[in-house]
Amino acid sequence: MENFSFKNPTDIRFGKDRIDSELRDVITSFGGNVLLVYGGQSVKRSGLYDRVLKALDGLNITELPGIEPNPKIDSVRKGQQLVKDNNIDVILAVGGGSVIDASKVIGSARYYEGDPWDLVLDSGKRMALKQLPLVDILTLSATGSEMNRGSVISNPETHQKFGTGGPNTPAVSFLDPSLTFTVPTRQTAAGSMDIMSHLIEQYFDRSINNDVSKGLIEGLMRSVIKWAPVAIKEPDNYDARANLMWNATMALNGIVGLGDVNNWTVHPMEHELSAYYDITHGVGLGILTPRWLKAVQKDSSTHELLARFAKNVWGITVSDENEAGSEAIKQTYDWISSLGFEMTLPEVGIKDETNFDAMAESAVTTGDLSRNGYIKLTPDDVKAIYRDSMTTENL
Amino acid sequence: MENFSFKNPTDIRFGKDRIDSELRDVITSFGGNVLLVYGGQSVKRSGLYDRVLKALDGLNITELPGIEPNPKIDSVRKGQQLVKDNNIDVILAVGGGSVIDASKVIGSARYYEGDPWDLVLDSGKRMALKQLPLVDILTLSATGSEMNRGSVISNPETHQKFGTGGPNTPAVSFLDPSLTFTVPTRQTAAGSMDIMSHLIEQYFDRSINNDVSKGLIEGLMRSVIKWAPVAIKEPDNYDARANLMWNATMALNGIVGLGDVNNWTVHPMEHELSAYYDITHGVGLGILTPRWLKAVQKDSSTHELLARFAKNVWGITVSDENEAGSEAIKQTYDWISSLGFEMTLPEVGIKDETNFDAMAESAVTTGDLSRNGYIKLTPDDVKAIYRDSMTTENL
């Protein structure tokens, strides 16, 4: 087992209707000048926006609406201007991972004099800054941003989508599963796939005898596999939404990957897809994950872990390791497909290979995949995975 | 799923030999007056004491040695005097759960004018106090005290052993698995049983669809079941010690019990044993746990969860729930026994039932077992479990 450090002081308030009684005290503990960040109209339609304003009645609220999925650096730039101009004490993010991610970088940009894209390209720079306290009200179970330091920001001009880390996790996160009842089927599916992908990326790792982490991940995987289809079928099933919400947070608050040694692979490959084609992150992950697992399986040193995945996650009892691995990949594919996704790139509008060379090159560089992937991947290997994703032939 | 709150800011430094390079910076960030708390001679024999003094060279060190297993309130009283007299800035606990537990209450007693036993009888009082920052160097994998607010303190005069909670978790915990190489077999076994019991107490709970917690616990159980025998056979197997150490912390840092609704049962029953007879906590848990599971099984509403325990923890594939549960209890007993424990009360010196009435009465009161146990237990029920523990007849 490898050495690791861990500290995560986010204050989690999990459960129904806590914002009405608790939000005001939380916010005012940081000050009275609030930047309220959110996305589109859904928080207004759902009534959440009004509940928030009611809870914060009398405070100085500055609004930054319009944060897009795959949040853009331009939104962060707007936020930077607002927090400086309005002497903001605390940022309140109301939304999913995109809104929280943008808010985190805005919180750092408060203490940075240059363009915030610098902070995305060089997160070391962000880590060295102060950061405004961030409170969030989560409305989508997916990214885990509500309890970690990370953000992913896109720059459409340069076709870049990168992760960046700040010095702090959110100060307080309100996780109310009932706020996700109105999340549309497709977003519920995409969020669930994002959770599953976070777990897979951390599970398939070369760390030796890292059994606590692997055991925790297996439990989380079984829970998302069980509850995602329920939430899709019954959008207001509280327990389904609650399990997905807490699962999303636990999958990426740092704990289950402690002791890991490899970089993630599928996320950098997907970031290229959504940077070039602006597709939904979870859908891209759903298409790439089974193809990547097939590529993993070609290296026999992975068979033992694939067989463990088969047994402890999918309950597959076949004794031959390779056969068990194949069955696990098939069940993974079937589960993703059952969530209602398109399962090939052409179905999401990526009809040809025009950008594959540039994307593969960039994914390998960004993810350091040729040196530190769970299986090492060259640009040609990544391109082959993109190509495999054009059809269902090689599954 | 139930509402819950969670915040745990302990800074974990996990891995080999980090104290030599990191301890001094950590301690001096809180100040220069240090209370060094430890137990017996083992920290001196192992060389750890000298390493600590070397790292802290030049600081004002006050020592409180002699903290006993099942730490006594008298030790806390001594500590209270020392932190007040020496204007202590930070407590450094070097040892296992007993040393850390005593140190936590001493840290609160710094800000209390009365007898610290008041703070054990009324943890609300402790929660309302300030607490000195606590840094610890863990030398035994067992109680999880290194990442939670709890302490268990004994009062031999009144035959009482109670849990108490303070406002803070330890500020920084150094978890170096190699420091547990020298832990004797029996203590390794007792610690592992303590971990397993913490997991069982949180797993057997009536919360509905609390699948994230249950999945996490199943992973932790499989890991302790796998690695405890290895650590006993090969005391300096780093990965075995590392898995047990991180497992112990994760089992009781609050995460895996989030959303639970019931009180613990076996711990209050065991606390009576060790309060009356000063036996090793883990040994008492090892004797009581299988008998309690037998009592649990008499209530058919528990069969579904027992069958899940059988399948996901022990890999038992029998389809009949009651049969699967019986097999799981048998395997649990066999695993405990394989750790080398005495498996009946007479073997640990409890030869008759003299104190069973008083102990049963107290366990039910302390644990609120007749109202909020996973299965509700009257004093007569608890007495029956103590009686069952006199022999192996009813297993």
mmCIF file of C-alpha atoms in Angstrom, chain A residues 262-263 364 367-377:
data_model
loop_
_atom_site.group_PDB
_atom_site.id
_atom_site.type_symbol
_atom_site.label_atom_id
_atom_site.label_comp_id
_atom_site.label_asym_id
_atom_site.label_seq_id
_atom_site.Cartn_x
_atom_site.Cartn_y
_atom_site.Cartn_z
ATOM 1 C CA ASN A 262 -2.210 5.627 -11.789
ATOM 2 C CA ASN A 263 -3.760 8.515 -13.650
ATOM 3 C CA VAL A 364 -2.343 11.182 -24.011
ATOM 4 C CA GLY A 367 -3.602 12.371 -18.960
ATOM 5 C CA ASP A 368 0.050 11.296 -19.210
ATOM 6 C CA LEU A 369 -1.464 8.073 -20.495
ATOM 7 C CA SER A 370 1.610 6.699 -22.198
ATOM 8 C CA ARG A 371 3.509 6.742 -18.925
ATOM 9 C CA ASN A 372 0.963 6.486 -16.149
ATOM 10 C CA GLY A 373 -2.278 4.981 -17.428
ATOM 11 C CA TYR A 374 -3.582 1.776 -15.799
ATOM 12 C CA ILE A 375 -2.618 0.339 -19.153
ATOM 13 C CA LYS A 376 -0.205 2.572 -20.986
ATOM 14 C CA LEU A 377 -1.767 4.103 -24.080
#
